[in-house]
mmCIF file of C-alpha atoms in Angstrom:
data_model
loop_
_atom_site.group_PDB
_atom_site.id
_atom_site.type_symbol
_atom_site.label_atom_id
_atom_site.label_comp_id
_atom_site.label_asym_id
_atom_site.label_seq_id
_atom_site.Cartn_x
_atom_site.Cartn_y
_atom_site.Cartn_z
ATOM 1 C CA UNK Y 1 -9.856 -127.257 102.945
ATOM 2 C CA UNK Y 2 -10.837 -130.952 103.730
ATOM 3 C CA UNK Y 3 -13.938 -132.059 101.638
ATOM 4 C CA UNK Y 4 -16.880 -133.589 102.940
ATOM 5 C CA UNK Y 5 -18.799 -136.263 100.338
ATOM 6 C CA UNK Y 6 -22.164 -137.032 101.043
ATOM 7 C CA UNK Y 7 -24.334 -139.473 99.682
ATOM 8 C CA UNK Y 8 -26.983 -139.793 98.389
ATOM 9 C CA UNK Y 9 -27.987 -136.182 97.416
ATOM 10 C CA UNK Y 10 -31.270 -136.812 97.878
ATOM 11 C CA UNK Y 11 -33.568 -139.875 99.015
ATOM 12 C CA UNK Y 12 -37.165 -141.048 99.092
ATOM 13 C CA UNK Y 13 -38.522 -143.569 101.999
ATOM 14 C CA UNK Y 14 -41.081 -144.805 103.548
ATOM 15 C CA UNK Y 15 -42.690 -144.527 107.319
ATOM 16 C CA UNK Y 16 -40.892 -146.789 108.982
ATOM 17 C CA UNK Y 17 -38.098 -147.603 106.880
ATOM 18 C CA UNK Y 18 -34.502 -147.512 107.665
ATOM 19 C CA UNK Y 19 -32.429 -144.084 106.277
ATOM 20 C CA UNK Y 20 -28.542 -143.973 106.295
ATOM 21 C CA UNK Y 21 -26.535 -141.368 105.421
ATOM 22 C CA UNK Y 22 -22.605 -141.492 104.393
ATOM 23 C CA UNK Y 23 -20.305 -138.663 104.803
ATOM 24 C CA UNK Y 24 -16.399 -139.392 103.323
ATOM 25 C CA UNK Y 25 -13.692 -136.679 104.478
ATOM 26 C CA UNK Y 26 -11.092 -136.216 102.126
ATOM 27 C CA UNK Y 27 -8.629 -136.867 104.999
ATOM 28 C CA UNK Y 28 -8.663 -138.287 108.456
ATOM 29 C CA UNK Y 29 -10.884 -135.936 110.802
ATOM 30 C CA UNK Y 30 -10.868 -138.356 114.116
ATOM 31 C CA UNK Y 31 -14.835 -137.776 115.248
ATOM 32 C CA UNK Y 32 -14.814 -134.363 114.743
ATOM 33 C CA UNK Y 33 -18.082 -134.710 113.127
ATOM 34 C CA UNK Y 34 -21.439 -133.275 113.393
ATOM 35 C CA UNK Y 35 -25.052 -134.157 111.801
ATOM 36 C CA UNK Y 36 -27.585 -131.732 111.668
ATOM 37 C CA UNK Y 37 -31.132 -131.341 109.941
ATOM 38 C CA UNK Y 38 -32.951 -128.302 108.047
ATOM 39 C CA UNK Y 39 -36.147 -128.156 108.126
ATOM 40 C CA UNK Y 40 -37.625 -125.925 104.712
ATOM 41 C CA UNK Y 41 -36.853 -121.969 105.841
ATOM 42 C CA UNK Y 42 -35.573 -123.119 109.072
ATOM 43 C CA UNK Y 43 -32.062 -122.774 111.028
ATOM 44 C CA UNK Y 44 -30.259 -125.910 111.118
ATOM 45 C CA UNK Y 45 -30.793 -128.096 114.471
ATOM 46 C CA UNK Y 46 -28.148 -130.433 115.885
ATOM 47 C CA UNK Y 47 -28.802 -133.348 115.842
ATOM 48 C CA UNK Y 48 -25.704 -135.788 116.826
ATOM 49 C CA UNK Y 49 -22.122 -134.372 117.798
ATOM 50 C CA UNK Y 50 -18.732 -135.881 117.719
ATOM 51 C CA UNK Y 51 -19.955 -138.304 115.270
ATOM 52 C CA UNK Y 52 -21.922 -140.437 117.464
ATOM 53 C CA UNK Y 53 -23.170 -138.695 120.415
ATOM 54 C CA UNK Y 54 -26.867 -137.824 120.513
ATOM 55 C CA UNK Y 55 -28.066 -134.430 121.098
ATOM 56 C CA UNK Y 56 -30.399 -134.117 124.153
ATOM 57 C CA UNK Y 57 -33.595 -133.850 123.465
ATOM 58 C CA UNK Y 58 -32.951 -135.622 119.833
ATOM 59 C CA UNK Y 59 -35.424 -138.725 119.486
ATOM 60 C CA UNK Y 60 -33.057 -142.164 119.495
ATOM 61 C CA UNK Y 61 -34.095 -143.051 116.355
ATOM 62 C CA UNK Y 62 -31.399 -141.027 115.221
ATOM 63 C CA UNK Y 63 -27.750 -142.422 115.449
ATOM 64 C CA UNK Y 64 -24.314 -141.427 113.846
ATOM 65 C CA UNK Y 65 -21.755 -143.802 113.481
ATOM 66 C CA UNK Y 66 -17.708 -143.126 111.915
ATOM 67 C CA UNK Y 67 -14.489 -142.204 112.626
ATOM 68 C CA UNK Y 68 -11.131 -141.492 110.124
ATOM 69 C CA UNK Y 69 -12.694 -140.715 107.234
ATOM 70 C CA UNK Y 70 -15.871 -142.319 106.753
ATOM 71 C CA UNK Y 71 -18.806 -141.296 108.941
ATOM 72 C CA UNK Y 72 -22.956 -143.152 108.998
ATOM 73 C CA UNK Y 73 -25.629 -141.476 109.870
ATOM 74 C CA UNK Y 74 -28.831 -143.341 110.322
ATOM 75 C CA UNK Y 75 -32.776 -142.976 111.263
ATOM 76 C CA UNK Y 76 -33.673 -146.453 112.127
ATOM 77 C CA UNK Y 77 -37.501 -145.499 111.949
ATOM 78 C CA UNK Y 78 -38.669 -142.761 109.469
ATOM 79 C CA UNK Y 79 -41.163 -140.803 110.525
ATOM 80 C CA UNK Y 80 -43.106 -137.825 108.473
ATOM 81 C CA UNK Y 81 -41.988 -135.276 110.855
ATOM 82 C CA UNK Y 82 -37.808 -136.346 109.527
ATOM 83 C CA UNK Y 83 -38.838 -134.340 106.478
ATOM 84 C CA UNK Y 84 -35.463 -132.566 105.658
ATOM 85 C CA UNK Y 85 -32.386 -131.719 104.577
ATOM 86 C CA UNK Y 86 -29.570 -133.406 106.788
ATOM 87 C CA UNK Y 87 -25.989 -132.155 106.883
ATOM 88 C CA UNK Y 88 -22.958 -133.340 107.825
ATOM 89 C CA UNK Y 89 -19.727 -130.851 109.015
ATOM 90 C CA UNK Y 90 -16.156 -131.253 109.767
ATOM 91 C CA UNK Y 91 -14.595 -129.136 112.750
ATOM 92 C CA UNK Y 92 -10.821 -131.120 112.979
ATOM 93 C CA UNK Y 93 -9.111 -128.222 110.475
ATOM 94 C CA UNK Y 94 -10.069 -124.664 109.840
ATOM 95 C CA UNK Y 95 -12.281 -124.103 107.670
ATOM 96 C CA UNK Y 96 -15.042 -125.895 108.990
ATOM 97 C CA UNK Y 97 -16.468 -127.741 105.819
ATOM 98 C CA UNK Y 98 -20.076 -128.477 105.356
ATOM 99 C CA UNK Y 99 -21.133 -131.536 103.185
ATOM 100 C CA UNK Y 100 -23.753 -131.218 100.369
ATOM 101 C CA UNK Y 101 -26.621 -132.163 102.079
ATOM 102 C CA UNK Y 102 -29.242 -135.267 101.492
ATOM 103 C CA UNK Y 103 -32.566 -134.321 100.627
ATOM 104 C CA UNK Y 104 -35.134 -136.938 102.313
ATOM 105 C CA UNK Y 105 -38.889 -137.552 101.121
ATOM 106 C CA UNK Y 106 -41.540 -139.945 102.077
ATOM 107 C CA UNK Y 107 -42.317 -142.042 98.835
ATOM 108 C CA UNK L 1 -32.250 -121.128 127.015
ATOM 109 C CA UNK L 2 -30.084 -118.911 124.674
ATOM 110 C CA UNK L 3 -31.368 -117.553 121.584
ATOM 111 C CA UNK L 4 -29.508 -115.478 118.800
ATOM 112 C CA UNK L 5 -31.542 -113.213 116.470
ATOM 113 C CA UNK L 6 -29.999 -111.678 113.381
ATOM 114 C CA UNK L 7 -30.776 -108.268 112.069
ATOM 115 C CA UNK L 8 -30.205 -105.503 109.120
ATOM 116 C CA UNK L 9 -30.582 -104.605 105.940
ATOM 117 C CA UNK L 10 -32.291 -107.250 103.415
ATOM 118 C CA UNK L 11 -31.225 -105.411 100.247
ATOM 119 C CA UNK L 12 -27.451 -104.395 99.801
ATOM 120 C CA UNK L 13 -25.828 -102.818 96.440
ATOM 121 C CA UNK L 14 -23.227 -104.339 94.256
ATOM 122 C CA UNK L 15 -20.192 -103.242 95.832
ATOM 123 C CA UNK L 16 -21.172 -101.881 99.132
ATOM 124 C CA UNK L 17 -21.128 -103.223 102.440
ATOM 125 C CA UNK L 18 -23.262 -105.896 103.711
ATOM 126 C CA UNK L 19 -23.216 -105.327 107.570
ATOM 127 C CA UNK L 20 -25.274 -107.556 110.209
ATOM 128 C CA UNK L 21 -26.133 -108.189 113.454
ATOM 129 C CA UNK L 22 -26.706 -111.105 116.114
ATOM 130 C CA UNK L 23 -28.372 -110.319 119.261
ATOM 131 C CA UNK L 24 -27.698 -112.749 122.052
ATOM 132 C CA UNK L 25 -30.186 -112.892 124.477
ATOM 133 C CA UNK L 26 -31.315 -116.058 127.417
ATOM 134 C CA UNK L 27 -27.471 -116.468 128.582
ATOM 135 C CA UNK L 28 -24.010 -114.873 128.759
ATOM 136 C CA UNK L 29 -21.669 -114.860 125.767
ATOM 137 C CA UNK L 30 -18.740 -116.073 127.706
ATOM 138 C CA UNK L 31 -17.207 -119.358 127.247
ATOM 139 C CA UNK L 32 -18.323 -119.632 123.525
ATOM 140 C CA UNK L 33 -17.199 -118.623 119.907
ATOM 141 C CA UNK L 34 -19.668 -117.481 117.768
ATOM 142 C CA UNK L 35 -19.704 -117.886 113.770
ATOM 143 C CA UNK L 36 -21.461 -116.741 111.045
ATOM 144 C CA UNK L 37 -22.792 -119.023 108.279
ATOM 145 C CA UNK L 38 -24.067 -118.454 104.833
ATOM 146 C CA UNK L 39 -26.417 -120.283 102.345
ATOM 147 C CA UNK L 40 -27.226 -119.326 99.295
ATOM 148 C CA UNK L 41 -31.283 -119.975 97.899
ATOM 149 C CA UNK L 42 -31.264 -123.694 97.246
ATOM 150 C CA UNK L 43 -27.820 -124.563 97.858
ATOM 151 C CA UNK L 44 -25.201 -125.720 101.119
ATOM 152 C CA UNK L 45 -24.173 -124.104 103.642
ATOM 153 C CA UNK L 46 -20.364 -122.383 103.852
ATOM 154 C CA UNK L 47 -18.802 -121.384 106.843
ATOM 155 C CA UNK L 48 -17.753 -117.448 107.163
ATOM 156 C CA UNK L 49 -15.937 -117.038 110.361
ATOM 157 C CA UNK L 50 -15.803 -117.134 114.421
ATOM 158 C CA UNK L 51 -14.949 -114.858 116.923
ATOM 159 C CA UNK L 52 -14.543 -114.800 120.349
ATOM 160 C CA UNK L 53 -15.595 -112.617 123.487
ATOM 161 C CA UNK L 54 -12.205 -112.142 123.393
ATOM 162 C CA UNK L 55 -12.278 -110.504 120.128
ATOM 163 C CA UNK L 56 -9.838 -113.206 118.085
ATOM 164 C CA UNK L 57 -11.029 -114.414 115.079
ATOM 165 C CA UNK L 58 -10.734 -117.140 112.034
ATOM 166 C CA UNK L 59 -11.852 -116.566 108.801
ATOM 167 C CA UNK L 60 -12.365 -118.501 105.939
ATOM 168 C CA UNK L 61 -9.884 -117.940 103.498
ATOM 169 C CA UNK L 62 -11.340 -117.322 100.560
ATOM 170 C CA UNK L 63 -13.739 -114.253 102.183
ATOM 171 C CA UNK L 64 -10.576 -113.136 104.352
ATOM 172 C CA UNK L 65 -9.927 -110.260 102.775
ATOM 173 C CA UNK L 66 -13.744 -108.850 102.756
ATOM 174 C CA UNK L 67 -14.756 -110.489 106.289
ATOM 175 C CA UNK L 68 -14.790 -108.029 109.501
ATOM 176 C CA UNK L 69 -16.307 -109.889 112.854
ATOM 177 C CA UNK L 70 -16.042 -107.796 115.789
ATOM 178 C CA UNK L 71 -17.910 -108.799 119.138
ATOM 179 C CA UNK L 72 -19.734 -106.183 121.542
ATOM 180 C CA UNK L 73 -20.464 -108.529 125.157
ATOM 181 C CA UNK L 74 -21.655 -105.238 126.857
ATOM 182 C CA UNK L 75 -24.838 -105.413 124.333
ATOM 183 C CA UNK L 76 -24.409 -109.410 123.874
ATOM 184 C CA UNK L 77 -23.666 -108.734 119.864
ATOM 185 C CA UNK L 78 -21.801 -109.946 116.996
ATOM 186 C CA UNK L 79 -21.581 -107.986 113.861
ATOM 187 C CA UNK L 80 -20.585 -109.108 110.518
ATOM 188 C CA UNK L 81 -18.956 -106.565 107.745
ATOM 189 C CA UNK L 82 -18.457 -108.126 104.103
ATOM 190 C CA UNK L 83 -17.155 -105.387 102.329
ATOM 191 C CA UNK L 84 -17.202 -104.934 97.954
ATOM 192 C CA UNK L 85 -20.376 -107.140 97.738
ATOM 193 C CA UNK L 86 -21.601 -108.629 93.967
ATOM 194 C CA UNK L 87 -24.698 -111.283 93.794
ATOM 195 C CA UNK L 88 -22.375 -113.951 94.653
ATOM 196 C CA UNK L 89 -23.086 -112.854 98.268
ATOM 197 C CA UNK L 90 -27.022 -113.389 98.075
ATOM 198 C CA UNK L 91 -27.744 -115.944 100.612
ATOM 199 C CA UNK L 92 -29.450 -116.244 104.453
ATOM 200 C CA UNK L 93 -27.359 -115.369 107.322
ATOM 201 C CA UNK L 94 -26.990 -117.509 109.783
ATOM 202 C CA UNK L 95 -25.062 -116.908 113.412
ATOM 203 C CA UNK L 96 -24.628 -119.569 115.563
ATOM 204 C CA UNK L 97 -23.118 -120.042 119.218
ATOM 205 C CA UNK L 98 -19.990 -122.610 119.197
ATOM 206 C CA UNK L 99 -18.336 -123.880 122.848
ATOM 207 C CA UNK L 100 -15.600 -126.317 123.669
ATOM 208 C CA UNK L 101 -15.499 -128.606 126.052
ATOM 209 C CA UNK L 102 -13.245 -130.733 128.169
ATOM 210 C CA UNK L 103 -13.136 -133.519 130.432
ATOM 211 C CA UNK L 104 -10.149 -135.324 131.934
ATOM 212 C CA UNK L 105 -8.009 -134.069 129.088
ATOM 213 C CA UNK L 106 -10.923 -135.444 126.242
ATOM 214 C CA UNK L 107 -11.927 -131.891 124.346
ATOM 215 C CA UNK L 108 -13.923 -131.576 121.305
ATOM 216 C CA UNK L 109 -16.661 -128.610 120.301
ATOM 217 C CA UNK L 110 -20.149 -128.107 119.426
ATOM 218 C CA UNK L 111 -19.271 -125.205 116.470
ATOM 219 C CA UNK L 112 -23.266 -124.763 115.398
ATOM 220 C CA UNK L 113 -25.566 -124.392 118.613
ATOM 221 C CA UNK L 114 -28.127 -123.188 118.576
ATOM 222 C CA UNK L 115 -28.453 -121.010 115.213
ATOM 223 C CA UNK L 116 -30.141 -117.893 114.542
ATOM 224 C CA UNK L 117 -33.650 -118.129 112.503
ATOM 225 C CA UNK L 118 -31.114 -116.175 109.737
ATOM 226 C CA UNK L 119 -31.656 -113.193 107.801
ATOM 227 C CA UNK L 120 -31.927 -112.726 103.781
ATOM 228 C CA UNK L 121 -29.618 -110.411 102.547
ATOM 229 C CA UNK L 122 -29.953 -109.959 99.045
ATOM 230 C CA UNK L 123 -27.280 -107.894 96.611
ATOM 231 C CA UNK L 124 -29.112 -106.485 93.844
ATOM 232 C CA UNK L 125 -28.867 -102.806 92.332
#
């Protein structure tokens, strides 16, 4: 199975600040890359797909950058309603492979 | 707008069968896979399998040999079996639609949209 690093676990910003995201496969996946968030007791929600392609109806302030190995996901504006848990996945090999999530707070 | 709903039994012995449904409902199944997706209380999420209206599947390896999808289109459902069950298996239950897509020979997939609200099946005696 390819494995999906990402870092940090868990963060804590402020309104307004900048938020990035890394996710490192353990070998080269192209852009076969998606980001999603999880809200508490909610279904995850796409957010960007093929590592940099915006979901519609996704606010711009989210982005997703990457390809090869090492992928970026940013919110270039947090806002209190970005309250989650934000996942990255791999598609390029079977099994799809989920990273560990990041945890982000408002400090 | 389609929406998948998840359904059965939230309590499941040690050993048994877990067994679930998804209900598709706002759109046809055709053209898509659909997968289902596990997370345990607290933790990731891991991948289970996909099937499609065709009725061919992928696993993940390690559940392989307790995984059963099968796919019903004429009551737009997809049912998961995981056989010999232990507490390992607690978790939400998650289906979620997948499609491909192509354009002038450029193809990728969107393997998680949308998602059921999931379903939490507990194993417990």
């Amino acid at each position: 199975d390819i494995q999906m690093t990402q870092s940090p676990a868990s963060l804590s910003a402020s309104v307004g600040d900048r938020v990035t995201i890394t996710c490192r496969a353990s070998q080269d996946i192209t852009k076969y890359l998606d980001w999603y968030q999880q809200k508490p007791g909610k279904a995850p929600n796409l957010l960007i797909y093929r590592a940099s392609n915006l979901q519609t109806g996704v606010p711009s302030r989210f982005s997703g950058s990457g390809s090869g190995t090492d992928f970026t996901f940013t919110i270039s504006s947090l806002q209190p309603e970005d309250i989650a848990t934000y996942y990255c996945v791999q598609y390029d090999n079977l099994p799809p492979t989920f990273g560990q999530g990041t945890k982000v707070q408002i400090k | 707008q389609v929406q998948l709903q998840e359904s059965g039994p939230g309590l499941v012995k040690p050993s048994e069968t877990l067994s679930l449904t998804c209900t598709v409902s706002g759109g046809s199944m055709s053209s898509s896979f659909w997968s289902w997706i596990r997370q345990p209380a607290g933790k990731g999420l891991e991948w289970i399998g996909r099937i499609y209206t065709t009725g061919n599947t992928d696993y993940r390896p390690s559940l392989k040999s307790r995984v059963f999808l099968s796919v019903d289109t004429s009551r737009s459902q997809v049912s998961l079996r995981l056989t010999s069950v232990t507490a390992a298996d607690t978790a939400v239950y998650f289906c979620a639609r997948g499609r491909h897509y192509c354009s002038g020979g450029d193809c990728y997939s969107r393997w998680f949209d949308p998602w059921g609200q999931g379903i939490l099946v507990t194993v417990s005696s």
